[in-house]
XYZ file of N, CA and C in Angstrom:
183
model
N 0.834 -1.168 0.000
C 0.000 0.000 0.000
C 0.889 1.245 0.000
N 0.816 2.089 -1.153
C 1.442 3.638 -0.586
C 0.698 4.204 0.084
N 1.151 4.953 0.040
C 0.664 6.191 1.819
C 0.823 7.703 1.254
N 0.260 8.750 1.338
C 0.206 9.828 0.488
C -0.165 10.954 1.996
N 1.073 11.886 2.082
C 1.135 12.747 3.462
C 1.206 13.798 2.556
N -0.060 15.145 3.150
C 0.293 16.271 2.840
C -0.333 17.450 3.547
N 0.300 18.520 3.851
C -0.643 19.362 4.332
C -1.667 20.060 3.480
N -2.837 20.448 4.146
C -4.263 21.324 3.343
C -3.972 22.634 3.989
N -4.196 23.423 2.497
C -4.134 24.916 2.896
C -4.688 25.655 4.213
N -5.378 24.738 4.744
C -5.207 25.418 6.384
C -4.034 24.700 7.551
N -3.065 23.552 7.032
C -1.980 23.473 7.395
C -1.815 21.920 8.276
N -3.254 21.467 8.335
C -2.914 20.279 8.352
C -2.657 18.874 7.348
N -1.840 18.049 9.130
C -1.370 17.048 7.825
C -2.358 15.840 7.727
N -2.748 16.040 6.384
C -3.735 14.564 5.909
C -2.924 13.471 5.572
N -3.521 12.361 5.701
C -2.873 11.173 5.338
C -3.912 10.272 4.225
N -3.423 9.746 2.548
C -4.448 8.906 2.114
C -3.558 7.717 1.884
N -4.565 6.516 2.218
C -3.810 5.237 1.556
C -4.346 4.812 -0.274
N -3.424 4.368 -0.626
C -3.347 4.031 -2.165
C -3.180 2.788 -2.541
N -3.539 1.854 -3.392
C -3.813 0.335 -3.449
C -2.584 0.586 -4.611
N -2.161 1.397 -5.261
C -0.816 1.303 -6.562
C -0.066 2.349 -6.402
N 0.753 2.269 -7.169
C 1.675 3.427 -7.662
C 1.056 4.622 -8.361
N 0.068 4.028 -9.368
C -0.816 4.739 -9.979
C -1.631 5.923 -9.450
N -2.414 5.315 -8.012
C -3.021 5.800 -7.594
C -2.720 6.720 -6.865
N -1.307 6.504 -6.303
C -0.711 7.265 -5.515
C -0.392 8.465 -6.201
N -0.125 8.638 -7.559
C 0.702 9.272 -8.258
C -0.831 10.523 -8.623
N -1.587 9.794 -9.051
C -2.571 10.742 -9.591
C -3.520 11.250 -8.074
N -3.079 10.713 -7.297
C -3.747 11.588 -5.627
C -2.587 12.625 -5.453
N -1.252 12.567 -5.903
C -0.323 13.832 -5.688
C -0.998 14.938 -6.372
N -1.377 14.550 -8.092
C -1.921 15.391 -8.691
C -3.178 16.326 -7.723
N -3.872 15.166 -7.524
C -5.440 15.854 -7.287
C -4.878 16.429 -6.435
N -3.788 16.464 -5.095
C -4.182 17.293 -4.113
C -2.946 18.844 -4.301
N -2.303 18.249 -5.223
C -1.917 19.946 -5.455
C -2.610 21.035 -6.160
N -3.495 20.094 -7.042
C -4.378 21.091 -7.820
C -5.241 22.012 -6.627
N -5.920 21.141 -5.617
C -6.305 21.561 -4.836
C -5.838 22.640 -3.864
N -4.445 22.597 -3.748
C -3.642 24.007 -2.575
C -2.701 22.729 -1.757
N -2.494 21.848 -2.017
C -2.224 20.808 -0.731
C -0.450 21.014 -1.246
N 0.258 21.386 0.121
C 1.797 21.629 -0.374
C 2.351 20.419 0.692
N 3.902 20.295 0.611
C 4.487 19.221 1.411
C 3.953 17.706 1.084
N 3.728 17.799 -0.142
C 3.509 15.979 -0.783
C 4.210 14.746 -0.424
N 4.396 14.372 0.482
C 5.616 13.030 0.505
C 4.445 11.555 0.015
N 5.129 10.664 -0.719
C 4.518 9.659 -0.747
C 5.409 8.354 -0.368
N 4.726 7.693 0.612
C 5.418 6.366 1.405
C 5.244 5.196 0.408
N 6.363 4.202 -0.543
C 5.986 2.867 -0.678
C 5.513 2.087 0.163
N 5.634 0.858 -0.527
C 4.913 -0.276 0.460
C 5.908 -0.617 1.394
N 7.107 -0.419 1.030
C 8.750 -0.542 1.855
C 8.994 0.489 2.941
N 8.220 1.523 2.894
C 8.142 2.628 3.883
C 9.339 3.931 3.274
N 9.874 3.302 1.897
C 10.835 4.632 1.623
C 10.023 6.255 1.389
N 10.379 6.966 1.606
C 9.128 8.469 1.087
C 10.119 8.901 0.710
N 9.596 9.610 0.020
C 9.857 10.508 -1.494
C 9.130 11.646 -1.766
N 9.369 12.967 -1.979
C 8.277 13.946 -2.401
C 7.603 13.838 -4.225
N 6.763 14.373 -4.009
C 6.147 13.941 -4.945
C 6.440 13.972 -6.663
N 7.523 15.413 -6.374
C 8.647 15.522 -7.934
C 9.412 14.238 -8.446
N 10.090 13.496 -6.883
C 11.068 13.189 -7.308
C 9.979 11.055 -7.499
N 8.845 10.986 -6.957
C 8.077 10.140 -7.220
C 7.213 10.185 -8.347
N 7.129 11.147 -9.173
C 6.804 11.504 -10.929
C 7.653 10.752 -11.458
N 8.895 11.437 -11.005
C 10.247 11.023 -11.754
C 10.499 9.579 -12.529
N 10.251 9.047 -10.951
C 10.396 8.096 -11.022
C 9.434 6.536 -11.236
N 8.706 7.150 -11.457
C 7.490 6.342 -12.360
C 7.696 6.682 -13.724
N 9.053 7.469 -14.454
C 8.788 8.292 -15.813
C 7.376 8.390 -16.552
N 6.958 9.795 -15.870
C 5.663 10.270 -16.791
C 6.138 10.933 -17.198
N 5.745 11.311 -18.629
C 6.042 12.213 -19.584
C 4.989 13.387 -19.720
């Protein structure tokens, strides 16, 4: 399961769980569109990563 940590423009920190990579990746999207800054996303291994360098590395184009 990834794990998706970020704060909401009033400054707390939310936490969502994610069943893929996929999902994880396009919940970074949705919540910056939204105002949500400080993106880290946890693998299933517990490594975190912010959310640039977890684009990256899924290479989306």
């Amino acid at each position: 399961m990834y794990k998706v940590k970020a704060k909401d423009p009033a400054g707390r920190v939310m936490l969502f769980a994610c069943g893929t990579a996929d999902q994880a990746l396009e919940r970074t999207w949705d919540l910056a569109r939204r105002g949500f800054k400080d993106i880290v996303i946890a693998d299933p291994k517990g490594k975190e990563m912010n959310a640039d360098v977890f684009e990256r590395s899924m290479s989306v184009d």
